[in-house]
C-alpha cells in the first residue's frame, strides 16, 4: 500500500479527491490518500513544489502559470486529470445588489446583472465615491477571468473602474460581511454561504458566462510523472472511479454529508447538496437559480485533460495582461495538460452523448478559436 499526501481547498469541487480517499476508490488501487486541508492556492502550489504534497486539488490556470514561471518561480507541473468543469458563481454584496435592482434592469440573466452593475459603478463614480472592490481567489484562476468578463460586459474597465483583489475561498463570504469587498467570484459553496448569511446575492453562475469552464485539476510535479508512472496511473484510475460515483445524483446525499464533515468543508450538508445538484438560492429562501451544467464532475469526458482548455486558459492569462503571448509559451501551456497519461490509465475517451460546449462567452459573444490563437495570439 502506497501513501500519498494530497492537498485540497475546502470547496465542493474537491469532491472527487475526497471521495477517492474516503469511499474506498484509492484503496482499491493500493493507495492510501492522506488529505491535507489547505488555506490558499499559494500554499498548495508551494507545498507541491517542495515535495510536502505529492499532488493536489489545483486551479487549472495556476498549473499553467507556475509551469511558465509567471507570478512566481517556475514550477514544472503536470495535469493528468481534470477534477471538474464549471462550479463557480459571482456574488454581489446585498446593498450593491439592491442598487442594481433600482436601475430597472432584469437581473435574472448574467448579462442583465452585468449591465445593472455597470450602471451602479457609473453612478457611484459620478457621485465621487471610491471604486468598488471585487475579489477572485487567485490571480491565475478562471475566477479572475470570469469576473473580468462579467465586468467588461457591463461596460466596466476591470483595471480602472474597480479594484480587483485576491482572497482565498474560505474567507470570501466573511470579507463580504465585514465590508472589505463588494463582491467576489468563487467556487461553491462559498457563494451560497454568503447568501445564507444574508450578506450577498448571487448575480451570475459561471456556466452562464462561459459554456464549459475548465476548473480544478489534479496537479502533480513533473518529477512524480517521471519517477512514479505506475503509481500515477493507479491514482488516475482511482480518481476516475470516484468521479463517476460523485456524478451520480443517487450518491449526492451521501457525498454532501461526506463533504460537510469538519475535516473536509465543515459546512451544512443541505447547502452542499444544492451545489452538487446545481440549484442555488440567490437570496435566503428565495428563488433557485439552476443550471444543468453548474458543476460537472465526470460526464461528457469532463475528467480527460483537454488541450483546448489549456490553450484557452493561457489566452485568458494573455488577455488579462498577466503574460505576453509567444508561440513557445503557448505550446508549453498546452504541454501541461496530459491526456496521454489519462488515456494510459483509463483507456481512450468514449464519444460524448452530446457535443462539448466551447470555451466561449455564451451570453457575452466572445468566441475562442484555438488554432488562430496558437498561430497568432489573437
Coordinates of C-alpha atoms in Angstrom, one line a residue:
X1 CA 0.0 0.0 0.0
X2 CA 1.4 3.4 -1.0
X3 CA 0.6 6.5 0.9
X4 CA 0.2 9.9 -0.8
X5 CA -0.2 13.3 0.7
X6 CA -2.8 15.3 -1.3
X7 CA -3.8 18.9 -0.6
X8 CA -7.2 20.4 -1.1
X9 CA -9.0 23.7 -0.6
X10 CA -12.5 23.5 1.1
X11 CA -14.6 23.7 -2.0
X12 CA -17.4 21.5 -3.4
X13 CA -15.2 20.7 -6.4
X14 CA -12.7 18.9 -4.1
X15 CA -15.4 16.2 -4.0
X16 CA -13.7 13.7 -6.4
X17 CA -10.4 13.8 -4.4
X18 CA -12.2 13.5 -1.1
X19 CA -14.4 10.6 -2.3
X20 CA -11.4 8.8 -3.7
X21 CA -9.8 9.0 -0.3
X22 CA -12.8 8.3 1.8
X23 CA -15.0 5.9 -0.2
X24 CA -12.5 3.1 -1.0
X25 CA -11.6 4.1 -4.6
X26 CA -7.9 4.8 -3.8
X27 CA -7.6 1.7 -1.6
X28 CA -8.9 -0.4 -4.5
X29 CA -5.8 0.7 -6.4
X30 CA -3.4 0.1 -3.5
X31 CA -3.2 3.7 -2.5
X32 CA -3.9 5.4 0.8
X33 CA -4.5 9.1 0.4
X34 CA -3.8 11.4 3.3
X35 CA -5.9 14.5 2.8
X36 CA -4.4 17.9 3.8
X37 CA -6.8 20.8 4.0
X38 CA -5.0 24.0 2.9
X39 CA -5.9 27.6 3.3
X40 CA -4.8 29.2 0.0
X41 CA -3.8 28.3 -3.6
X42 CA -0.4 29.7 -3.0
X43 CA 0.1 27.2 -0.1
X44 CA -1.0 24.4 -2.5
X45 CA 1.5 25.5 -5.2
X46 CA 4.4 25.8 -2.8
X47 CA 3.9 22.5 -1.0
X48 CA 3.7 20.6 -4.2
X49 CA 6.8 22.4 -5.4
X50 CA 8.9 21.4 -2.4
X51 CA 7.5 17.9 -2.1
X52 CA 5.4 18.3 1.1
X53 CA 2.4 17.3 -1.0
X54 CA 2.5 14.6 -3.7
X55 CA -0.3 16.3 -5.6
X56 CA -3.3 18.5 -5.1
X57 CA -6.7 19.8 -6.0
X58 CA -5.5 22.8 -8.0
X59 CA -6.6 25.6 -10.3
X60 CA -6.0 24.9 -13.9
X61 CA -4.6 28.3 -14.7
X62 CA -2.3 28.1 -11.6
X63 CA -0.7 24.9 -13.0
X64 CA -0.1 26.6 -16.3
X65 CA 1.2 29.9 -14.9
X66 CA 3.5 28.0 -12.5
X67 CA 4.9 25.9 -15.3
X68 CA 5.5 29.1 -17.3
X69 CA 7.2 30.9 -14.4
X70 CA 4.5 33.6 -14.2
X71 CA 4.0 35.3 -10.9
X72 CA 6.4 33.0 -9.1
X73 CA 9.5 30.9 -9.6
X74 CA 9.0 28.3 -12.3
X75 CA 7.4 25.1 -11.0
X76 CA 7.0 22.4 -13.7
X77 CA 3.5 21.0 -13.0
X78 CA 1.6 18.3 -14.9
X79 CA -2.2 17.8 -15.2
X80 CA -3.1 14.1 -15.8
X81 CA -6.7 14.5 -14.6
X82 CA -9.4 17.2 -14.6
X83 CA -11.5 17.2 -11.4
X84 CA -14.4 19.2 -12.7
X85 CA -15.8 21.7 -15.1
X86 CA -17.7 24.8 -14.1
X87 CA -18.9 25.3 -10.5
X88 CA -18.3 29.0 -9.8
X89 CA -20.6 32.0 -9.4
X90 CA -20.4 35.7 -8.9
X91 CA -21.8 37.1 -5.7
X92 CA -22.5 40.8 -5.1
X93 CA -22.9 42.5 -1.7
X94 CA -26.5 42.8 -0.6
X95 CA -26.6 46.6 -0.6
X96 CA -24.9 46.9 -4.0
X97 CA -27.3 44.3 -5.5
X98 CA -30.2 46.3 -4.2
X99 CA -28.8 49.3 -6.0
X100 CA -28.6 47.2 -9.2
X101 CA -32.3 46.3 -8.8
X102 CA -33.1 50.0 -8.6
X103 CA -31.8 50.5 -12.1
X104 CA -34.8 48.7 -13.5
X105 CA -32.6 46.1 -15.3
X106 CA -33.6 42.5 -15.4
X107 CA -31.2 40.7 -13.0
X108 CA -32.3 37.2 -13.9
X109 CA -29.6 36.8 -16.5
X110 CA -25.9 37.2 -16.2
X111 CA -25.8 39.8 -19.0
X112 CA -28.6 41.8 -17.3
X113 CA -26.8 41.7 -14.0
X114 CA -23.6 42.9 -15.6
X115 CA -25.4 45.8 -17.2
X116 CA -27.0 46.8 -13.9
X117 CA -23.7 46.7 -12.1
X118 CA -22.2 48.9 -14.8
X119 CA -24.9 51.5 -14.2
X120 CA -24.2 51.4 -10.4
X121 CA -20.5 51.8 -10.9
X122 CA -21.0 54.7 -13.3
X123 CA -23.4 56.4 -10.9
X124 CA -21.1 56.0 -7.9
X125 CA -18.2 57.4 -10.0
X126 CA -20.2 60.4 -11.0
X127 CA -21.1 61.0 -7.3
X128 CA -17.4 60.9 -6.4
X129 CA -17.5 57.6 -4.4
X130 CA -14.5 55.4 -4.0
X131 CA -14.3 52.5 -6.5
X132 CA -15.9 49.2 -5.6
X133 CA -13.7 46.3 -4.7
X134 CA -14.1 42.8 -6.1
X135 CA -12.2 39.6 -5.2
X136 CA -11.1 36.5 -7.0
X137 CA -9.5 33.6 -5.3
X138 CA -6.1 33.8 -7.0
X139 CA -4.6 35.9 -9.7
X140 CA -4.2 33.0 -12.1
X141 CA -7.7 31.5 -11.9
X142 CA -10.8 31.1 -14.0
X143 CA -12.5 33.2 -11.3
X144 CA -10.3 36.2 -12.2
X145 CA -11.2 35.7 -15.9
X146 CA -14.9 35.2 -15.2
X147 CA -15.2 38.4 -13.2
X148 CA -13.2 40.4 -15.7
X149 CA -15.6 39.2 -18.5
X150 CA -18.6 40.0 -16.3
X151 CA -17.4 43.5 -15.5
X152 CA -16.5 44.2 -19.1
X153 CA -19.9 43.1 -20.2
X154 CA -21.4 45.8 -18.0
X155 CA -19.1 48.5 -19.5
X156 CA -16.7 48.4 -16.5
X157 CA -13.0 48.5 -17.1
X158 CA -11.7 46.0 -14.5
X159 CA -8.3 47.7 -14.4
X160 CA -9.5 51.3 -13.9
X161 CA -13.1 51.5 -12.7
X162 CA -12.9 49.0 -9.8
X163 CA -10.3 47.3 -7.6
X164 CA -9.6 43.6 -8.0
X165 CA -8.0 41.8 -5.1
X166 CA -7.2 38.2 -4.2
X167 CA -8.9 36.5 -1.2
X168 CA -8.7 32.7 -0.6
X169 CA -12.1 30.9 -0.9
X170 CA -12.8 30.3 2.8
X171 CA -12.5 34.0 3.5
X172 CA -14.7 35.4 0.7
X173 CA -18.0 35.4 2.5
X174 CA -16.6 36.8 5.7
X175 CA -14.8 39.5 3.8
X176 CA -18.1 40.5 2.2
X177 CA -19.8 40.5 5.7
X178 CA -17.1 42.8 7.0
X179 CA -17.4 45.2 4.1
X180 CA -13.8 44.6 2.9
X181 CA -15.1 43.8 -0.6
X182 CA -18.3 44.4 -2.6
X183 CA -18.4 41.1 -4.5
X184 CA -16.5 38.1 -5.5
X185 CA -16.1 35.2 -7.8
X186 CA -15.5 31.8 -6.2
X187 CA -16.3 28.2 -6.4
X188 CA -19.2 26.7 -4.5
X189 CA -20.2 26.6 -1.7
X190 CA -18.9 30.0 -0.7
X191 CA -21.4 31.9 -2.8
X192 CA -24.2 30.0 -1.0
X193 CA -22.6 30.7 2.3
X194 CA -22.8 34.4 1.7
X195 CA -26.4 34.1 0.6
X196 CA -27.4 32.1 3.7
X197 CA -25.7 34.7 5.9
X198 CA -27.8 37.4 4.1
X199 CA -24.8 39.4 3.1
X200 CA -24.7 38.6 -0.6
X201 CA -26.7 37.8 -3.7
X202 CA -25.7 35.5 -6.5
X203 CA -25.7 37.6 -9.7
X204 CA -24.4 35.1 -12.2
X205 CA -23.4 31.5 -12.5
X206 CA -20.1 30.7 -14.1
X207 CA -21.8 28.4 -16.6
X208 CA -23.9 31.4 -17.7
X209 CA -20.8 33.3 -18.7
X210 CA -18.7 30.6 -20.3
X211 CA -20.2 27.4 -21.6
X212 CA -17.6 24.9 -20.4
X213 CA -15.1 26.3 -18.0
X214 CA -12.0 24.3 -17.1
X215 CA -11.8 24.5 -13.3
X216 CA -9.9 22.3 -10.8
X217 CA -7.4 19.6 -11.8
X218 CA -5.1 17.1 -10.2
X219 CA -1.8 18.9 -10.2
X220 CA 1.4 17.0 -9.7
X221 CA 5.1 17.9 -10.0
X222 CA 6.8 16.7 -13.2
X223 CA 9.1 14.6 -11.1
X224 CA 6.1 12.5 -9.9
X225 CA 5.3 11.7 -13.6
X226 CA 8.9 10.8 -14.3
X227 CA 9.6 8.6 -11.3
X228 CA 6.3 7.0 -10.4
X229 CA 4.4 6.3 -13.7
X230 CA 2.6 3.2 -12.5
X231 CA 1.6 4.9 -9.2
X232 CA 0.2 7.8 -11.2
X233 CA -1.8 5.5 -13.4
X234 CA -3.4 3.9 -10.4
X235 CA -4.1 7.3 -8.9
X236 CA -5.8 8.5 -12.1
X237 CA -7.9 5.3 -12.2
X238 CA -9.0 5.8 -8.6
X239 CA -10.0 9.4 -9.2
X240 CA -11.9 8.4 -12.3
X241 CA -13.9 5.8 -10.4
X242 CA -14.6 8.3 -7.7
X243 CA -15.7 10.9 -10.3
X244 CA -18.3 8.5 -11.8
X245 CA -19.6 7.9 -8.3
X246 CA -19.8 11.6 -7.5
X247 CA -21.6 12.4 -10.7
X248 CA -24.4 10.1 -10.0
X249 CA -27.3 12.0 -8.3
X250 CA -28.2 8.9 -6.3
X251 CA -25.0 9.5 -4.4
X252 CA -25.3 13.2 -3.8
X253 CA -26.9 12.9 -0.3
X254 CA -24.0 10.7 0.9
X255 CA -21.5 12.9 -0.8
X256 CA -22.9 16.1 0.7
X257 CA -22.7 14.5 4.2
X258 CA -19.1 13.5 3.5
X259 CA -18.1 16.9 2.3
X260 CA -19.9 18.5 5.3
X261 CA -17.6 16.8 7.8
X262 CA -15.5 19.2 9.8
X263 CA -12.2 17.8 8.5
X264 CA -13.4 18.4 4.9
X265 CA -15.5 21.5 4.3
X266 CA -17.3 21.8 7.7
X267 CA -20.4 23.4 6.2
X268 CA -24.1 22.4 6.3
X269 CA -24.9 19.4 4.1
X270 CA -28.1 21.0 2.7
X271 CA -26.1 23.8 1.2
X272 CA -23.6 21.4 -0.3
X273 CA -26.3 19.2 -1.7
X274 CA -27.8 22.1 -3.6
X275 CA -24.4 23.0 -5.1
X276 CA -24.0 19.4 -6.2
X277 CA -27.4 19.5 -7.8
X278 CA -26.8 22.9 -9.5
X279 CA -29.7 24.6 -7.7
X280 CA -28.6 27.6 -5.8
X281 CA -30.6 30.1 -3.8
X282 CA -30.0 33.7 -5.0
X283 CA -31.3 35.1 -1.7
X284 CA -32.1 33.4 1.7
X285 CA -35.0 31.2 1.0
X286 CA -35.5 32.9 -2.3
X287 CA -35.7 31.8 -5.9
X288 CA -33.5 29.0 -7.1
X289 CA -31.0 29.7 -9.8
X290 CA -30.5 26.4 -11.6
X291 CA -28.2 25.3 -14.5
X292 CA -27.8 21.7 -15.7
X293 CA -24.1 22.2 -16.1
X294 CA -23.5 24.3 -13.0
X295 CA -21.0 21.7 -11.7
X296 CA -19.8 18.8 -13.9
X297 CA -17.7 16.1 -12.1
X298 CA -17.5 13.4 -14.6
X299 CA -19.9 13.3 -17.5
X300 CA -19.1 14.2 -21.1
X301 CA -15.4 13.3 -20.8
X302 CA -15.0 16.1 -18.2
X303 CA -12.1 14.3 -16.5
X304 CA -9.9 14.0 -19.6
X305 CA -7.4 16.9 -19.8
X306 CA -8.4 18.9 -22.9
X307 CA -5.6 20.6 -24.8
X308 CA -8.0 23.4 -26.0
X309 CA -8.9 24.1 -22.4
X310 CA -5.2 24.6 -21.6
X311 CA -4.8 26.9 -24.5
X312 CA -7.9 28.9 -23.6
X313 CA -6.6 29.4 -20.1
X314 CA -3.3 30.7 -21.5
X315 CA -5.3 33.0 -23.7
X316 CA -7.0 34.4 -20.7
X317 CA -3.7 35.0 -19.0
X318 CA -2.6 37.0 -22.0
X319 CA -5.8 39.0 -22.2
X320 CA -5.6 39.9 -18.6
X321 CA -2.1 41.3 -19.1
X322 CA -0.5 38.7 -16.9
X323 CA 1.9 37.5 -19.6
X324 CA 2.9 38.2 -23.2
X325 CA 1.9 35.8 -25.9
X326 CA 4.7 33.8 -27.6
X327 CA 4.3 30.7 -29.7
X328 CA 6.7 28.8 -27.4
X329 CA 4.8 29.8 -24.3
X330 CA 1.5 28.7 -25.9
X331 CA 3.0 25.3 -26.7
X332 CA 4.4 25.0 -23.2
X333 CA 1.0 25.8 -21.8
X334 CA -0.6 23.0 -23.8
X335 CA 2.1 20.6 -22.7
X336 CA 1.0 21.0 -19.0
X337 CA -2.2 19.1 -19.8
X338 CA -1.6 15.4 -20.4
X339 CA -4.5 13.5 -22.0
X340 CA -2.0 10.7 -22.9
X341 CA -1.5 10.0 -19.2
X342 CA -5.2 9.9 -18.6
X343 CA -5.7 7.5 -21.6
X344 CA -2.9 5.3 -20.4
X345 CA -4.7 4.9 -17.1
X346 CA -8.4 4.6 -18.1
X347 CA -8.4 4.0 -21.8
X348 CA -9.3 6.2 -24.8
X349 CA -12.2 8.6 -24.4
X350 CA -15.7 7.4 -25.1
X351 CA -17.7 9.6 -27.6
X352 CA -19.8 12.1 -25.5
X353 CA -23.6 11.8 -25.9
X354 CA -23.6 15.5 -27.0
X355 CA -21.1 17.9 -28.4
X356 CA -18.9 19.5 -25.7
X357 CA -19.7 23.3 -25.4
X358 CA -16.8 25.5 -26.5
X359 CA -14.9 27.7 -24.1
X360 CA -16.9 30.7 -25.2
X361 CA -18.8 33.6 -23.5
X362 CA -22.2 32.1 -24.1
X363 CA -24.1 35.3 -23.3
X364 CA -21.3 37.8 -23.9
X365 CA -20.3 36.9 -27.5
X366 CA -16.6 36.2 -27.2
X367 CA -15.6 33.2 -29.4
X368 CA -12.3 31.4 -28.8
X369 CA -10.5 29.9 -31.9
X370 CA -7.7 27.7 -30.6
X371 CA -5.9 27.3 -33.9
X372 CA -5.9 31.1 -34.6
X373 CA -4.7 31.9 -31.0
X374 CA -2.0 29.3 -31.2
X375 CA -0.8 30.7 -34.5
X376 CA -1.2 34.5 -33.9
X377 CA -2.0 35.1 -30.3
X378 CA -5.4 36.7 -31.3

